[in-house]
């Protein structure tokens, strides 16, 4: 089909957008509402009061609610932090060059909004022999592109530092600092539930001694091996 002008292009785009819900999803995933004009997933759908309902499967799993995730809890426009350092591909020692740029921006004085600046890693492949670390607030690490043709950080074999010889416990970028929850040693309590469903909001403890409403807790999950 040949599009001759922008108006035809807009009409074609509208037709495609209307067709997508009917062509990309099977009938088993979607069910019609009473008025037969709108389609909603059986897993997540709006109630009459407008709130979203997350249906559970036979094991109690639900689709995770990520509506609160992201910058400032989501729903907030990302700030346009000025670039203060640029890293380009090539030259070797990619981890060292990226870390040097991060450290340089980390030493800057924060602005009135608490931002020091962004480190822009230009499009290309970067091989890291160890993680890069951001230890100061207000530092943004920014890349270019969303696919293999954009900014790609690649772990080069085993990370060289002694603590990174196990590939099951490695991170390409680490964020550390003095903030965050600090565990009180010696007061861990076992969770009694043998299975915790995805999206679960409660669990049973062996003991609640010493706990009260409003306490901050750490839930530690040990993965299957």
Coordinates of C-alpha atoms in Angstrom, one line a residue, residues 8 16-17 20 25 33 43 49 69 79 84 98 107 126-127 130 135 147 151 154 157 161 189 192 198 204 206 222:
X8 CA -3.6 9.0 4.8
X16 CA -3.6 -0.5 12.7
X17 CA -4.0 0.6 16.4
X20 CA -3.8 -4.7 17.2
X25 CA -4.0 -11.7 21.7
X33 CA -17.6 -6.6 29.2
X43 CA -5.8 -11.6 35.0
X49 CA -15.0 1.9 41.3
X69 CA 8.0 1.3 40.8
X79 CA 14.5 14.8 35.3
X84 CA 29.0 16.2 33.1
X98 CA 33.8 4.4 33.2
X107 CA 33.0 14.7 43.4
X126 CA 32.2 -2.0 26.7
X127 CA 33.9 -4.9 28.3
X130 CA 35.0 -5.7 37.3
X135 CA 28.7 5.5 45.9
X147 CA 19.1 -2.8 21.8
X151 CA 25.3 1.0 24.8
X154 CA 29.6 -6.9 28.8
X157 CA 35.0 -13.5 31.6
X161 CA 38.3 -9.2 42.0
X189 CA 12.6 -15.2 62.3
X192 CA 6.5 -20.8 58.0
X198 CA 3.9 -14.1 43.3
X204 CA 3.2 -16.5 58.6
X206 CA 7.3 -18.6 63.6
X222 CA 17.1 -18.0 49.3

